[in-house]
Every structure is written in structure tokens, then in C-alpha cells.
Amino acid sequence: MRVFVTGASGFIGSAVVAELVAAGHEVLGLARSDDSADAIEAAGARARRGSIQDLDGLRAAATESDGVIHLAFNHDFAQFEESARAELRAVLTFGDALEGSGRPLVIASGVLGLAPGRVATERDPFPPEEIGSPRAPAAHATLALAERGVRAAVVRLAPSVHDLTKRGFVGRLVDIARDKGISGYLGNGSNRWPAVHRLDAARLFRLALEDAPAGSILHGVADEGVPIREIAEVIGRHLGVPVASISPQEAGAHFGFLAGPLAIDSRASSSLTRELLGWQPTHPGLIDDLDNGHWFDSPLA
């Protein structure tokens, strides 16, 4: 297949490109810079210069492709709502280009906070747009494309997508512990986050592109729920700092924007995804990746 991938040089996108190329697909990756273009081409794909704001360019690339995987998203929380609006515009543009073709569109979303206090499954719908995350409209719009002849699917990823490189929410916890001199957890630390290795996540995106039925909600989850206190203990041991509970009153000052996500007990299952697509995570879990020590060499990039 000729596959157009946005976010192709990013942490997850670069793994998806490598997975697609290894499986024999022809990949066209969106590149915002020369460095991104070089990285995409070094992975065996072709680069298309542009940005997620260039809707004409997105439409043309999707029209020329057999399928689209949309991963580009600016995770700067200061620009989160505008990033979500840009994501929705991109999804609607892809929908217009792919309408009636039966070709696939796969986008990324998340499981964090989907079903607090219980295990979320793929049968749990996204919250209504008016009360959900700013990213909910893009997920709703993607699933609605199934009624317009697009083989659309949403992969809801665990909040920790990890490998030996320190990234994401857990990487930020490492840097907070280094800066504060305390590896903290909220309350009694029993809240849990799902996790998935980025190479397992990349394989899931390929399988979704190739085989997911229209309207599928899939879960990129390997560890159903890792206790935050267990994460903090590994961080504390490797940094040589004390591990301590942070009260809800102190959470904002200590954790910053992570205070809210840390307050959520958010477990998730991927059993239906595994059954549907034959996806089986094979790479190390979050604690094993943390415990190898590579995460503690330098501050988060």
C-alpha cells in the first residue's frame, strides 16, 4: 500500500514508518523541516514537506495514497486547544479525500481517564464532544467517516508509550524527581496508568491500517495498569532520591500539569483488540524499561 503518515518523524511516528517499510508498504511521511525529511528518508520512506495546517497539501497526499495514518499533534499544553482544532481540520480533510473509497484512515487518541475506577474496554464510547477532551471531536469525526465509505479506525493509546528513550508523561516524572529531589506520587500512589512499548504500538497501527473494520476503536495497551507508586519507587531508586507521597493540596506546585492526570485511576484492557487483529505485545513493559537505567542519563528532551 501507498501510505501517507503525518507525524512521521516523531517518537511514535518514526516507529510506525519503520514498521510499515519493513512490511513492504510504500510510505510518504509529512515533514515540517529538513531534519524531519532527512530522518524520514533515512528510514526508507519518502518525505513530503508541509505541515498539518496545509489542508490542500494534506488533501493531495491522501488522494494519492491507499491509506492514511494520522499521528501529528502538538503536545504543548499551552496550545492544546488549538492543536486539537488543527487535528479536527486534518481529519475532516482526510475524510473528504477518502470518502467513498473504502480506503483506511487511522488516527491516534488516548485511554487516560476514559473509565475512572474500572477497566476501560474498546466498547467504551468516547465521551460526548461537549464534555470530553478537546481531542474528542477528532475521534468522533473519524468514527463518523465509517458511514461515508472510509475504513476509519481510532487507536486509543496508553498514557505511557515507552522504550529505552525517556519520553512522555513518565519521562516528565523523572525530570520532576530530579529537579525536586523527591520522587513523588499522589496520595497513596494506588492510581494506575496503562502503558505500551512504542514498537508494539507501531505494529498495532500497521495492523489497523491493513485489517481494522470501519468504525473500529482499538486499544494500544500492554500493561493494563501500573501503580504510580511503583513507578515513583523505580525512579527514586535510580536517582537516589527519597520516594514520598504528595498531598492533593501540594500536587499542582509539585507536578505542574501532571497533577490532574496523576489523580486519575485509569486502567484499560486491549483484549478485544488482540482478538480482532491478532495483536500481541512482545516488548518489555514500562517497569522493565524504567529499570534498565537508560531513562536517568539526561533531562527529558
Short mmCIF file of N, CA, C and O in Angstrom, two decimals, residues 131-195:
data_model
loop_
_atom_site.label_atom_id
_atom_site.label_comp_id
_atom_site.label_asym_id
_atom_site.label_seq_id
_atom_site.Cartn_x
_atom_site.Cartn_y
_atom_site.Cartn_z
N ILE A 131 -18.34 17.44 26.54
CA ILE A 131 -17.78 17.22 27.88
C ILE A 131 -16.46 16.46 27.84
O ILE A 131 -15.83 16.25 28.87
N GLY A 132 -16.04 16.03 26.68
CA GLY A 132 -14.82 15.25 26.58
C GLY A 132 -13.59 16.13 26.45
O GLY A 132 -13.64 17.36 26.58
N SER A 133 -12.47 15.49 26.20
CA SER A 133 -11.22 16.19 25.94
C SER A 133 -11.36 17.05 24.70
O SER A 133 -12.19 16.78 23.82
N PRO A 134 -10.55 18.12 24.57
CA PRO A 134 -10.56 18.89 23.32
C PRO A 134 -10.28 18.04 22.08
O PRO A 134 -10.64 18.45 20.97
N ARG A 135 -9.68 16.85 22.27
CA ARG A 135 -9.40 15.98 21.13
C ARG A 135 -10.58 15.09 20.76
O ARG A 135 -10.55 14.41 19.73
N ALA A 136 -11.64 15.08 21.60
CA ALA A 136 -12.78 14.21 21.33
C ALA A 136 -13.43 14.48 19.97
O ALA A 136 -13.82 13.53 19.28
N PRO A 137 -13.58 15.74 19.53
CA PRO A 137 -14.22 15.95 18.22
C PRO A 137 -13.51 15.25 17.07
O PRO A 137 -14.17 14.75 16.15
N ALA A 138 -12.19 15.18 17.10
CA ALA A 138 -11.47 14.50 16.01
C ALA A 138 -11.76 13.00 16.03
O ALA A 138 -11.91 12.38 14.97
N ALA A 139 -11.84 12.41 17.23
CA ALA A 139 -12.16 10.98 17.32
C ALA A 139 -13.57 10.71 16.83
O ALA A 139 -13.82 9.77 16.07
N HIS A 140 -14.53 11.55 17.26
CA HIS A 140 -15.90 11.39 16.80
C HIS A 140 -16.00 11.54 15.28
O HIS A 140 -16.70 10.77 14.61
N ALA A 141 -15.29 12.54 14.75
CA ALA A 141 -15.34 12.77 13.31
C ALA A 141 -14.74 11.60 12.54
O ALA A 141 -15.24 11.23 11.47
N THR A 142 -13.68 11.01 13.07
CA THR A 142 -13.05 9.86 12.41
C THR A 142 -14.02 8.68 12.35
O THR A 142 -14.22 8.07 11.30
N LEU A 143 -14.62 8.35 13.48
CA LEU A 143 -15.54 7.21 13.51
C LEU A 143 -16.75 7.45 12.62
O LEU A 143 -17.28 6.51 12.00
N ALA A 144 -17.20 8.70 12.51
CA ALA A 144 -18.34 9.01 11.66
C ALA A 144 -18.03 8.78 10.19
O ALA A 144 -18.95 8.57 9.38
N LEU A 145 -16.76 8.79 9.82
CA LEU A 145 -16.40 8.57 8.42
C LEU A 145 -16.70 7.16 7.95
O LEU A 145 -16.75 6.90 6.74
N ALA A 146 -16.91 6.24 8.89
CA ALA A 146 -17.29 4.87 8.51
C ALA A 146 -18.60 4.88 7.72
O ALA A 146 -18.83 4.00 6.87
N GLU A 147 -19.46 5.86 8.00
CA GLU A 147 -20.73 5.98 7.28
C GLU A 147 -20.57 6.64 5.92
O GLU A 147 -21.54 6.72 5.15
N ARG A 148 -19.37 7.12 5.64
CA ARG A 148 -19.12 7.80 4.36
C ARG A 148 -18.16 7.01 3.48
O ARG A 148 -17.54 7.53 2.57
N GLY A 149 -18.04 5.72 3.75
CA GLY A 149 -17.23 4.87 2.91
C GLY A 149 -15.75 4.95 3.15
O GLY A 149 -14.94 4.67 2.25
N VAL A 150 -15.35 5.33 4.37
CA VAL A 150 -13.94 5.34 4.76
C VAL A 150 -13.74 4.24 5.81
O VAL A 150 -14.54 4.12 6.74
N ARG A 151 -12.70 3.45 5.66
CA ARG A 151 -12.41 2.41 6.66
C ARG A 151 -11.64 3.07 7.81
O ARG A 151 -10.45 2.92 7.95
N ALA A 152 -12.40 3.80 8.61
CA ALA A 152 -11.80 4.64 9.66
C ALA A 152 -11.68 3.88 10.97
O ALA A 152 -12.57 3.11 11.34
N ALA A 153 -10.59 4.12 11.68
CA ALA A 153 -10.35 3.47 12.98
C ALA A 153 -9.58 4.42 13.88
O ALA A 153 -8.79 5.26 13.41
N VAL A 154 -9.81 4.29 15.19
CA VAL A 154 -9.11 5.09 16.19
C VAL A 154 -8.34 4.16 17.11
O VAL A 154 -8.91 3.21 17.66
N VAL A 155 -7.04 4.41 17.26
CA VAL A 155 -6.21 3.66 18.21
C VAL A 155 -6.07 4.51 19.47
O VAL A 155 -5.45 5.58 19.44
N ARG A 156 -6.67 4.05 20.56
CA ARG A 156 -6.55 4.76 21.84
C ARG A 156 -5.31 4.23 22.56
O ARG A 156 -5.28 3.08 22.99
N LEU A 157 -4.31 5.08 22.67
CA LEU A 157 -3.03 4.68 23.25
C LEU A 157 -3.00 4.87 24.76
O LEU A 157 -3.67 5.75 25.32
N ALA A 158 -2.19 4.04 25.41
CA ALA A 158 -1.91 4.22 26.83
C ALA A 158 -1.20 5.55 27.05
O ALA A 158 -0.51 6.06 26.15
N PRO A 159 -1.36 6.15 28.25
CA PRO A 159 -0.68 7.43 28.50
C PRO A 159 0.83 7.33 28.52
O PRO A 159 1.52 8.32 28.31
N SER A 160 1.35 6.13 28.79
CA SER A 160 2.79 5.93 28.69
C SER A 160 3.09 5.04 27.50
O SER A 160 2.82 3.84 27.50
N VAL A 161 3.62 5.66 26.43
CA VAL A 161 4.18 4.91 25.31
C VAL A 161 5.69 5.03 25.49
O VAL A 161 6.24 6.12 25.49
N HIS A 162 6.36 3.92 25.65
CA HIS A 162 7.73 3.96 26.16
C HIS A 162 8.66 3.05 25.36
O HIS A 162 8.23 2.16 24.63
N ASP A 163 9.95 3.29 25.51
CA ASP A 163 11.01 2.37 25.14
C ASP A 163 12.23 2.78 25.95
O ASP A 163 12.08 3.36 27.03
N LEU A 164 13.43 2.53 25.46
CA LEU A 164 14.62 2.89 26.24
C LEU A 164 14.86 4.39 26.27
O LEU A 164 15.70 4.87 27.04
N THR A 165 14.15 5.13 25.43
CA THR A 165 14.29 6.59 25.40
C THR A 165 13.29 7.22 26.35
O THR A 165 12.11 6.90 26.32
N LYS A 166 13.72 8.14 27.18
CA LYS A 166 12.86 8.78 28.18
C LYS A 166 11.98 9.81 27.49
O LYS A 166 12.46 10.83 27.00
N ARG A 167 10.67 9.54 27.45
CA ARG A 167 9.74 10.44 26.80
C ARG A 167 8.41 10.45 27.56
O ARG A 167 8.18 9.63 28.44
N GLY A 168 7.54 11.39 27.18
CA GLY A 168 6.17 11.37 27.63
C GLY A 168 5.97 11.69 29.10
O GLY A 168 6.83 12.26 29.78
N PHE A 169 4.80 11.30 29.62
CA PHE A 169 4.42 11.62 30.99
C PHE A 169 5.39 11.04 32.01
O PHE A 169 5.78 11.71 32.97
N VAL A 170 5.78 9.79 31.84
CA VAL A 170 6.67 9.17 32.82
C VAL A 170 8.06 9.79 32.74
O VAL A 170 8.73 9.99 33.76
N GLY A 171 8.49 10.15 31.54
CA GLY A 171 9.76 10.87 31.41
C GLY A 171 9.72 12.19 32.16
O GLY A 171 10.70 12.61 32.78
N ARG A 172 8.57 12.86 32.13
CA ARG A 172 8.43 14.12 32.87
C ARG A 172 8.50 13.86 34.36
O ARG A 172 9.08 14.67 35.11
N LEU A 173 7.96 12.75 34.85
CA LEU A 173 8.06 12.42 36.27
C LEU A 173 9.52 12.23 36.69
O LEU A 173 9.91 12.60 37.80
N VAL A 174 10.32 11.66 35.81
CA VAL A 174 11.75 11.51 36.10
C VAL A 174 12.39 12.89 36.27
O VAL A 174 13.15 13.13 37.22
N ASP A 175 12.09 13.80 35.37
CA ASP A 175 12.70 15.13 35.46
C ASP A 175 12.20 15.90 36.67
O ASP A 175 12.97 16.65 37.30
N ILE A 176 10.93 15.74 37.03
CA ILE A 176 10.41 16.40 38.24
C ILE A 176 11.13 15.86 39.47
O ILE A 176 11.52 16.64 40.36
N ALA A 177 11.33 14.56 39.53
CA ALA A 177 12.02 13.96 40.68
C ALA A 177 13.46 14.46 40.77
O ALA A 177 13.97 14.76 41.86
N ARG A 178 14.11 14.60 39.63
CA ARG A 178 15.48 15.11 39.63
C ARG A 178 15.51 16.57 40.10
O ARG A 178 16.35 16.97 40.91
N ASP A 179 14.58 17.37 39.60
CA ASP A 179 14.56 18.79 39.94
C ASP A 179 14.17 19.04 41.40
O ASP A 179 14.74 19.91 42.07
N LYS A 180 13.18 18.27 41.89
CA LYS A 180 12.65 18.49 43.25
C LYS A 180 13.43 17.74 44.32
O LYS A 180 13.30 18.05 45.51
N GLY A 181 14.20 16.73 43.91
CA GLY A 181 14.92 15.92 44.89
C GLY A 181 14.01 14.93 45.60
O GLY A 181 14.41 14.34 46.62
N ILE A 182 12.82 14.72 45.09
CA ILE A 182 11.86 13.77 45.65
C ILE A 182 11.14 13.09 44.49
O ILE A 182 10.69 13.76 43.56
N SER A 183 11.04 11.76 44.54
CA SER A 183 10.23 11.05 43.57
C SER A 183 8.85 10.88 44.17
O SER A 183 8.63 10.07 45.07
N GLY A 184 7.91 11.67 43.67
CA GLY A 184 6.62 11.75 44.31
C GLY A 184 5.54 10.94 43.62
O GLY A 184 5.62 10.61 42.44
N TYR A 185 4.53 10.61 44.41
CA TYR A 185 3.30 10.03 43.91
C TYR A 185 2.16 10.73 44.63
O TYR A 185 2.34 11.29 45.71
N LEU A 186 1.00 10.73 44.05
CA LEU A 186 -0.13 11.45 44.61
C LEU A 186 -0.89 10.57 45.59
O LEU A 186 -1.22 9.41 45.27
N GLY A 187 -1.17 11.11 46.78
CA GLY A 187 -1.94 10.35 47.78
C GLY A 187 -1.22 9.09 48.20
O GLY A 187 -0.04 9.12 48.57
N ASN A 188 -1.93 7.94 48.11
CA ASN A 188 -1.28 6.67 48.48
C ASN A 188 -0.62 5.97 47.30
O ASN A 188 -0.08 4.87 47.44
N GLY A 189 -0.66 6.61 46.12
CA GLY A 189 0.04 6.07 44.95
C GLY A 189 -0.62 4.87 44.31
O GLY A 189 -0.01 4.21 43.46
N SER A 190 -1.87 4.59 44.67
CA SER A 190 -2.53 3.39 44.14
C SER A 190 -3.13 3.62 42.75
O SER A 190 -3.52 2.65 42.08
N ASN A 191 -3.27 4.89 42.33
CA ASN A 191 -3.77 5.13 40.98
C ASN A 191 -2.86 4.49 39.95
O ASN A 191 -1.64 4.42 40.13
N ARG A 192 -3.46 4.01 38.86
CA ARG A 192 -2.71 3.25 37.85
C ARG A 192 -2.84 3.87 36.47
O ARG A 192 -3.88 4.44 36.13
N TRP A 193 -1.77 3.72 35.69
CA TRP A 193 -1.76 4.13 34.29
C TRP A 193 -1.46 2.93 33.42
O TRP A 193 -0.54 2.15 33.71
N PRO A 194 -2.16 2.78 32.31
CA PRO A 194 -1.77 1.77 31.32
C PRO A 194 -0.47 2.19 30.62
O PRO A 194 -0.07 3.35 30.67
N ALA A 195 0.16 1.23 29.97
CA ALA A 195 1.40 1.50 29.25
C ALA A 195 1.53 0.57 28.06
O ALA A 195 0.93 -0.51 28.02
#
